[in-house]
Coordinates of N, CA, C and O in Angstrom, one line a residue:
X1 N 56.2 152.9 83.4 CA 55.1 153.9 83.3 C 54.6 154.7 82.2 O 53.8 155.5 82.6
X2 N 55.5 154.7 81.0 CA 54.6 156.4 81.2 C 54.3 156.1 78.1 O 54.1 155.5 78.0
X3 N 54.2 154.3 79.3 CA 53.9 153.8 78.0 C 54.3 152.6 77.1 O 54.4 151.9 76.2
X4 N 56.2 152.7 77.5 CA 57.0 152.2 76.3 C 56.9 151.4 76.6 O 57.6 150.3 78.1
X5 N 58.2 150.7 75.7 CA 57.7 148.7 75.8 C 59.8 147.7 75.9 O 60.3 149.0 74.9
X6 N 59.5 147.4 75.7 CA 61.2 146.9 76.2 C 62.6 147.8 76.2 O 63.4 147.3 76.4
X7 N 61.6 148.6 77.6 CA 63.2 149.4 78.6 C 63.8 149.1 79.1 O 63.7 147.9 79.6
X8 N 65.4 148.8 78.4 CA 66.0 148.3 79.1 C 67.6 149.4 79.0 O 67.8 150.2 77.8
X9 N 68.2 149.5 80.2 CA 69.8 151.0 80.1 C 71.5 150.4 79.6 O 70.4 148.7 80.0
X10 N 71.6 150.6 79.4 CA 73.1 149.9 78.2 C 73.4 151.1 79.5 O 74.6 151.5 80.1
X11 N 74.3 149.5 79.8 CA 75.3 149.0 80.6 C 75.7 150.8 82.0 O 74.2 151.1 82.4
X12 N 76.4 151.5 82.4 CA 76.5 152.6 83.2 C 76.7 153.8 82.6 O 76.7 155.1 82.6
X13 N 76.2 154.0 81.3 CA 76.5 155.3 80.0 C 75.2 156.3 79.8 O 75.2 157.9 79.6
X14 N 74.2 156.1 81.0 CA 72.7 157.3 80.8 C 71.7 157.0 80.0 O 71.0 157.4 79.2
X15 N 72.3 155.2 78.7 CA 71.2 155.5 77.8 C 70.1 154.2 78.1 O 70.5 154.0 79.1
X16 N 69.1 154.5 76.8 CA 68.0 153.5 77.5 C 67.7 153.4 76.3 O 67.4 154.1 75.5
X17 N 67.2 152.4 75.7 CA 66.5 151.9 74.8 C 65.5 151.6 74.8 O 64.5 150.8 75.9
X18 N 64.4 151.4 74.4 CA 62.9 151.7 74.5 C 62.7 150.4 73.1 O 62.7 151.3 71.6
X19 N 61.0 151.0 72.6 CA 59.7 150.6 71.4 C 58.5 151.7 72.3 O 58.7 151.4 73.2
X20 N 58.6 152.3 71.3 CA 56.6 152.5 71.1 C 56.4 153.1 70.2 O 56.9 153.1 69.1
X21 N 55.5 153.4 70.1 CA 54.5 153.9 68.9 C 54.5 155.2 68.5 O 56.5 155.8 68.3
X22 N 56.1 155.0 67.2 CA 56.3 156.2 65.7 C 56.1 157.9 66.6 O 54.4 157.8 66.3
X23 N 56.5 157.8 66.6 CA 56.3 160.1 66.7 C 57.0 160.5 66.4 O 57.8 160.9 66.6
X24 N 56.9 162.5 67.2 CA 58.2 163.2 67.4 C 59.1 163.0 68.1 O 58.6 163.3 68.8
X25 N 60.5 162.8 67.8 CA 61.5 162.4 68.9 C 61.7 164.0 69.5 O 60.9 163.5 70.8
X26 N 61.7 164.9 69.5 CA 60.9 165.8 70.6 C 60.2 166.0 71.6 O 60.6 166.3 72.9
X27 N 59.1 165.5 70.5 CA 57.3 165.3 71.7 C 57.6 164.0 72.6 O 57.6 164.3 74.1
X28 N 58.0 163.4 72.0 CA 58.5 162.1 72.9 C 59.5 162.5 74.3 O 60.0 161.9 75.2
X29 N 60.8 163.1 73.6 CA 62.2 163.1 74.9 C 61.2 164.5 76.0 O 61.3 164.5 77.2
X30 N 60.2 165.5 75.6 CA 59.3 166.4 76.4 C 59.0 165.4 77.2 O 58.8 165.9 78.3
X31 N 58.4 164.5 76.6 CA 56.9 162.8 77.6 C 58.5 162.7 78.9 O 58.3 162.0 80.1
X32 N 59.0 161.9 78.2 CA 60.2 161.3 79.5 C 60.5 162.1 80.3 O 60.9 162.2 81.7
X33 N 61.0 163.7 79.5 CA 62.3 164.5 81.1 C 60.1 165.4 82.2 O 61.0 164.8 82.8
X34 N 59.6 164.7 81.3 CA 58.3 164.4 82.6 C 58.0 164.1 83.2 O 58.3 164.0 84.6
X35 N 58.3 162.7 82.6 CA 58.5 161.8 83.9 C 59.4 161.4 84.4 O 58.9 161.6 85.1
X36 N 61.0 161.8 84.5 CA 61.0 161.6 84.9 C 61.3 163.3 86.6 O 61.6 162.2 87.0
X37 N 61.2 164.6 85.5 CA 61.0 165.1 86.9 C 59.7 164.7 87.9 O 60.1 164.7 88.8
X38 N 58.6 164.3 87.6 CA 57.2 163.7 88.2 C 58.2 162.6 89.3 O 57.4 162.8 90.2
X39 N 58.3 161.4 88.6 CA 58.7 160.5 89.9 C 60.1 160.6 90.3 O 59.9 160.3 91.2
X40 N 60.8 161.6 89.6 CA 62.1 161.4 91.1 C 62.6 162.9 90.8 O 63.3 163.2 92.3
X41 N 62.4 163.3 90.7 CA 62.2 165.3 91.3 C 63.2 165.8 90.0 O 63.7 166.7 90.9
X42 N 64.3 164.9 89.0 CA 65.0 166.1 88.5 C 64.5 166.2 87.8 O 63.4 165.4 86.5
X43 N 65.3 167.5 86.8 CA 65.6 167.7 85.8 C 66.0 167.4 84.6 O 68.2 167.4 85.6
X44 N 65.9 166.8 83.7 CA 67.4 166.2 83.3 C 66.6 166.4 81.1 O 66.2 166.3 81.3
X45 N 68.2 166.6 80.9 CA 67.2 167.1 78.9 C 67.8 165.5 78.5 O 68.9 164.9 79.5
X46 N 66.2 165.5 77.4 CA 66.6 163.8 76.6 C 66.1 164.1 75.7 O 65.8 165.6 74.8
X47 N 68.3 163.3 75.1 CA 67.6 164.0 73.4 C 66.7 162.2 72.7 O 67.8 160.8 73.7
X48 N 65.9 161.9 72.2 CA 65.7 160.6 71.0 C 66.6 160.0 70.2 O 65.8 161.3 69.5
X49 N 66.3 159.2 69.7 CA 67.5 158.8 68.9 C 66.4 157.6 67.9 O 66.1 157.3 68.3
X50 N 65.7 157.9 66.3 CA 65.0 156.4 66.2 C 66.5 155.4 66.0 O 68.5 156.1 66.0
X51 N 66.1 154.1 66.3 CA 67.0 153.3 65.6 C 67.5 153.1 64.5 O 68.7 152.3 63.8
X52 N 67.3 153.9 63.6 CA 67.3 153.7 61.8 C 68.4 155.2 61.8 O 69.5 154.7 61.3
X53 N 68.1 156.2 62.7 CA 68.7 157.5 63.0 C 70.1 156.9 63.0 O 71.2 156.8 63.0
X54 N 70.1 155.8 64.5 CA 71.4 155.1 65.2 C 72.1 154.4 64.1 O 73.6 155.3 63.5
X55 N 71.6 153.5 63.3 CA 72.2 152.6 62.4 C 72.6 152.9 61.0 O 74.0 152.9 61.1
X56 N 71.8 154.6 60.9 CA 72.3 155.2 59.5 C 74.1 156.2 59.8 O 74.4 156.5 59.7
X57 N 73.8 156.7 61.1 CA 75.1 158.1 62.1 C 75.4 156.8 62.8 O 77.5 157.3 62.2
X58 N 76.2 155.5 62.9 CA 76.7 154.4 63.0 C 78.2 154.1 61.1 O 78.5 154.2 61.6
X59 N 77.0 154.0 60.7 CA 77.2 153.3 59.7 C 78.1 154.0 58.7 O 78.5 154.1 57.8
X60 N 77.3 155.5 59.0 CA 79.1 157.1 58.6 C 79.8 157.0 59.2 O 80.4 158.9 59.1
X61 N 80.6 156.4 60.7 CA 80.9 157.4 61.7 C 82.3 156.8 60.9 O 82.5 156.2 60.0
X62 N 83.5 158.4 60.6 CA 84.2 158.5 59.9 C 85.8 157.6 60.9 O 86.5 156.6 59.7
X63 N 85.0 156.8 62.1 CA 86.5 156.5 63.5 C 85.3 154.8 63.4 O 86.5 154.1 63.4
X64 N 85.2 154.4 62.4 CA 84.5 152.7 61.9 C 85.5 152.4 61.6 O 85.8 151.0 63.0
X65 N 86.5 152.9 60.5 CA 87.4 151.3 60.4 C 88.8 151.2 61.9 O 89.1 151.3 61.6
X66 N 88.7 152.8 62.8 CA 90.3 152.8 64.0 C 89.5 152.4 64.6 O 90.5 151.6 65.5
X67 N 88.1 152.2 65.2 CA 88.2 151.7 66.3 C 87.8 150.2 66.5 O 86.3 149.9 66.4
X68 N 88.6 149.9 67.7 CA 89.1 148.5 67.6 C 87.9 147.5 68.5 O 88.8 147.1 68.3
X69 N 87.9 148.8 69.1 CA 86.8 148.6 70.3 C 85.9 149.4 71.3 O 85.8 149.9 71.3
X70 N 84.8 147.9 70.6 CA 83.8 149.2 70.9 C 83.1 149.2 71.6 O 82.6 150.4 71.8
X71 N 84.4 149.1 73.2 CA 83.5 149.2 74.2 C 83.8 150.9 74.2 O 83.1 151.1 75.2
X72 N 84.9 151.0 73.6 CA 85.8 152.3 73.5 C 84.9 153.5 73.1 O 85.5 154.2 73.1
X73 N 84.2 152.9 71.7 CA 83.8 153.9 70.8 C 82.5 154.9 70.9 O 81.8 154.1 71.3
X74 N 82.5 155.7 71.3 CA 81.3 156.9 71.1 C 81.4 157.2 70.4 O 82.1 158.1 69.1
X75 N 79.7 157.5 70.0 CA 79.1 158.6 69.1 C 78.0 158.5 70.3 O 76.8 158.8 70.5
X76 N 78.1 160.7 69.5 CA 77.9 162.0 70.4 C 76.2 162.6 69.1 O 76.9 162.5 68.3
X77 N 75.6 163.0 69.9 CA 74.7 163.5 69.4 C 74.0 164.9 69.9 O 74.3 164.9 71.3
X78 N 74.2 165.5 68.6 CA 73.7 167.0 69.3 C 72.5 167.3 69.5 O 71.3 166.8 68.6
X79 N 71.3 168.0 70.2 CA 70.0 168.4 70.3 C 69.5 169.6 69.7 O 69.1 169.4 69.0
X80 N 70.9 170.7 69.3 CA 70.0 171.2 67.6 C 71.6 172.0 66.9 O 71.9 171.6 67.3
X81 N 71.4 172.8 66.1 CA 72.1 174.1 65.3 C 72.7 174.7 66.0 O 73.6 174.4 65.9
X82 N 72.1 174.4 67.3 CA 73.0 176.2 67.8 C 73.8 175.2 68.3 O 75.0 175.3 68.2
X83 N 74.2 174.0 69.1 CA 74.6 172.4 69.4 C 76.2 172.7 68.9 O 76.9 172.9 68.6
X84 N 75.9 172.7 67.3 CA 76.4 172.0 66.1 C 77.1 173.3 66.1 O 79.3 173.1 66.3
X85 N 77.1 174.6 65.9 CA 77.5 175.4 65.7 C 79.3 175.8 67.0 O 80.9 176.4 66.8
X86 N 79.2 175.7 67.9 CA 79.6 175.4 69.3 C 81.1 174.2 69.1 O 82.4 174.3 69.3
X87 N 79.8 172.9 69.0 CA 81.2 172.3 68.5 C 82.8 172.1 67.5 O 83.0 172.0 67.6
X88 N 81.6 172.9 66.5 CA 82.2 173.7 65.1 C 83.6 174.3 65.6 O 84.9 173.9 65.2
X89 N 83.2 175.3 66.7 CA 84.1 176.5 67.0 C 85.7 175.6 67.7 O 86.2 176.5 67.9
X90 N 85.3 174.9 68.8 CA 86.0 174.3 69.5 C 86.1 172.9 68.5 O 87.9 173.2 69.1
X91 N 86.1 172.9 67.7 CA 87.5 172.1 67.3 C 87.9 172.3 66.0 O 89.3 171.8 65.9
X92 N 87.8 174.3 65.6 CA 88.6 174.4 64.8 C 90.2 174.8 65.7 O 90.6 174.6 66.6

């Protein structure tokens, strides 16, 4: 309903892939957040990652060589630099 194409969910992960006009990821995320709230009455944080960025992150994943079950391989993205600092503190 928001004008994106090829929309498909990925299993029960909460992830969605779609095609659309290339634009700023943050703007697209806000538009989808508003659409979710208007359609379902729910507030949800949305993070948009381009296919190019996803491919690069997978290629640079240091665990790729030891992850022998792709169905259990998880790759996460952080929303902002403040989140990165919080995660680093937990990892130490």
